[in-house]
GROMACS .gro file of C-alpha atoms in nm:
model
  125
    1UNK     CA    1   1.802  -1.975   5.451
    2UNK     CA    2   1.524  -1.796   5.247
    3UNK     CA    3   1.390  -1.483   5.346
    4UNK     CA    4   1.109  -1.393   5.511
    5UNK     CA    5   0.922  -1.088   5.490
    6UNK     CA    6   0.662  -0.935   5.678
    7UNK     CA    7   0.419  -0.833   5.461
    8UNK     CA    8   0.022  -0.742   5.462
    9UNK     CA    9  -0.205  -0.738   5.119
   10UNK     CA   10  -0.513  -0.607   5.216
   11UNK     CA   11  -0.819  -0.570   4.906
   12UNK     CA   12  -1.113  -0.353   4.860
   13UNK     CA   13  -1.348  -0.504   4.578
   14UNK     CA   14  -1.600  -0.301   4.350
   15UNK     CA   15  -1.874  -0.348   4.110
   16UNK     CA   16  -1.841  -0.096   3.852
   17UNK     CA   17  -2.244  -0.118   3.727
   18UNK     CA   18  -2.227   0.169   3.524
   19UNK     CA   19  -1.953   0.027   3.253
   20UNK     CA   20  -2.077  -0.332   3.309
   21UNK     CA   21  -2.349  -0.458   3.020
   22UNK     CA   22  -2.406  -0.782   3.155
   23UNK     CA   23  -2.637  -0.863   2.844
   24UNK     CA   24  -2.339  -0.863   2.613
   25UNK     CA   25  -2.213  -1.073   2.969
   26UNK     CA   26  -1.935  -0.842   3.061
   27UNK     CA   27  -1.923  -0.740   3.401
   28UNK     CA   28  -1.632  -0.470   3.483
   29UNK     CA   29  -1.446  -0.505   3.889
   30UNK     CA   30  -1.220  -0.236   4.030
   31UNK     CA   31  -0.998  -0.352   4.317
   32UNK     CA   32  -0.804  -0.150   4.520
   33UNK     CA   33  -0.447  -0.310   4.711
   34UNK     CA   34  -0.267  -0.184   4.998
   35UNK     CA   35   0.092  -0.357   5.018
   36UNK     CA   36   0.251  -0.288   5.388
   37UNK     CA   37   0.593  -0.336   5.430
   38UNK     CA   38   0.652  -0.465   5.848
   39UNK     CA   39   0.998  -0.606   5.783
   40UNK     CA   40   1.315  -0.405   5.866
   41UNK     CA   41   1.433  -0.315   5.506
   42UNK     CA   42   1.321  -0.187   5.177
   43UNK     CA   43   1.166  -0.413   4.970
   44UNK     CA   44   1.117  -0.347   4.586
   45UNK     CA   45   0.788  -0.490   4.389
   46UNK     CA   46   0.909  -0.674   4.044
   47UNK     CA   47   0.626  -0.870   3.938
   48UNK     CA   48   0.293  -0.986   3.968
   49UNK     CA   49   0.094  -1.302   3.904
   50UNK     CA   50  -0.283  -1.311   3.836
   51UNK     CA   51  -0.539  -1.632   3.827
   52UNK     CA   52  -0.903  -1.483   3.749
   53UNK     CA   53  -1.148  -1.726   3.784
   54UNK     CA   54  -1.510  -1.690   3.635
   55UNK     CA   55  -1.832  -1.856   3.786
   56UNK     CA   56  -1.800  -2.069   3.499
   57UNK     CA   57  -1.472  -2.186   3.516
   58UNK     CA   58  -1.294  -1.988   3.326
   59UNK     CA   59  -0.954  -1.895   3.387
   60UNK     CA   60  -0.736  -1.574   3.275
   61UNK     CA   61  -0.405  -1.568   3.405
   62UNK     CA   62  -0.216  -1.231   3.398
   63UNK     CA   63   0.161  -1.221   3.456
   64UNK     CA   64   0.376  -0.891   3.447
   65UNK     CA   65   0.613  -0.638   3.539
   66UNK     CA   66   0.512  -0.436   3.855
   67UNK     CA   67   0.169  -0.280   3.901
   68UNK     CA   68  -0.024  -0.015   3.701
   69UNK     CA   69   0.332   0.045   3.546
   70UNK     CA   70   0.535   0.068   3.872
   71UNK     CA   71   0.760  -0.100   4.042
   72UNK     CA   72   0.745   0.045   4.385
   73UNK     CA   73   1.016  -0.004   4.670
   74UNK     CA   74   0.846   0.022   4.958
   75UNK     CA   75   1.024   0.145   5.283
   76UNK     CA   76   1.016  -0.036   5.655
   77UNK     CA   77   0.679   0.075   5.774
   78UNK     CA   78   0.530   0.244   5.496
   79UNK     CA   79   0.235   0.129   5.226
   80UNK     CA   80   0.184   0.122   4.836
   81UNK     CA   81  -0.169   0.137   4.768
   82UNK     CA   82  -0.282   0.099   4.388
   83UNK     CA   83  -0.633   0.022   4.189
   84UNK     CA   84  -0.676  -0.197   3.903
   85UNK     CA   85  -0.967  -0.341   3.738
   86UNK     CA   86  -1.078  -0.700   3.590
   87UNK     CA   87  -1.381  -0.760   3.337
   88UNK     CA   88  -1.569  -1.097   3.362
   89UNK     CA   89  -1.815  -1.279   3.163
   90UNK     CA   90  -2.028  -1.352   3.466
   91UNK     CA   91  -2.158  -1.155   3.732
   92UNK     CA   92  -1.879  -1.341   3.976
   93UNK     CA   93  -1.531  -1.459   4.024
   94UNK     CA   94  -1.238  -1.537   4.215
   95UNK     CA   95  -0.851  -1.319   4.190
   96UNK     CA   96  -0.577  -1.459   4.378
   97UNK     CA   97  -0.180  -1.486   4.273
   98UNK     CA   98   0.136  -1.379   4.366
   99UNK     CA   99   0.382  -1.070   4.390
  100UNK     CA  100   0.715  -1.114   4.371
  101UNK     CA  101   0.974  -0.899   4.507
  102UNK     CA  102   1.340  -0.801   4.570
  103UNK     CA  103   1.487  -0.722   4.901
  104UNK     CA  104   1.819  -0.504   4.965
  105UNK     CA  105   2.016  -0.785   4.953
  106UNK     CA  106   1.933  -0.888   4.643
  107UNK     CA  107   1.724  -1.195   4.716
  108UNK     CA  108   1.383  -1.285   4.502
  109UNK     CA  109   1.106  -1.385   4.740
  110UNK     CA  110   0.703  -1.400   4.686
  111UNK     CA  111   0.392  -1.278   4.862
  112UNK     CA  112   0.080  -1.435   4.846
  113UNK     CA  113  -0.214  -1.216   4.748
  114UNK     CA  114  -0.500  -1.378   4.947
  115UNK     CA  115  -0.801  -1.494   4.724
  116UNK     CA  116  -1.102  -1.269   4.717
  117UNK     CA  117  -1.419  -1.240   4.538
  118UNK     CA  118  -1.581  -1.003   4.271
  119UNK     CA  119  -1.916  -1.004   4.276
  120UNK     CA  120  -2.228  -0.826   4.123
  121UNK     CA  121  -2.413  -0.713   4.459
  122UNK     CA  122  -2.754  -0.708   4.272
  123UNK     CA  123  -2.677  -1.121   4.220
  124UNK     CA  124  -2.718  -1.124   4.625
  125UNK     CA  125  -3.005  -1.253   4.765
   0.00000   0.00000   0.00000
């Protein structure tokens, strides 16, 4: 029987206009995730899995050890909150992937991180 954790990923997205030169057509993201931990036991982040998708198609796929060098283990009840940042060629995308973790018995499971959307808020009408 696999294991099943209870887990939340929730993501705070933002435009970063003042390193962004979208004539040279980058445009620079910051994203901020909280990982909660609802199960009973410690779980440990190992990796993490990134599709970025462009408005044009384009596709960058990031795959790694941990987050912003960690690897956190994250107690019953508690949080691990980190930021990060993406740069696009167009003024939006799409990030979703995968984190994959360790529990205290030793068994490899993964988390869906729930797509969400970069976008240039000056590109809203």
């Amino acid at each position: 029987m696999s294991f099943q954790a209870d887990i939340d990923i929730s993501v705070q997205t933002q435009f970063l206009e003042q390193e962004s030169e979208p004539q040279s057509k980058r445009y620079v993201f910051a994203y901020t995730i909280e990982i909660t931990n609802h199960s009973v036991a410690a779980i440990q982040l190992l990796n993490r899995y990134w599709k970025i998708t462009d408005a044009n198609n384009q596709v960058q796929e990031v795959a790694g050890e941990g987050v912003v060098g960690k690897q956190p283990e994250i107690q019953p009840g508690q949080s691990f909150s980190y930021s990060s940042g993406a740069v696009l060629e167009t003024s939006a995308g799409m990030m979703e992937g995968h984190y994959e973790f360790i529990n205290h018995d030793q068994q490899l499971f993964q988390a869906a991180i729930p797509a969400f959307a970069l976008i240039d808020p000056r590109q809203l009408h």
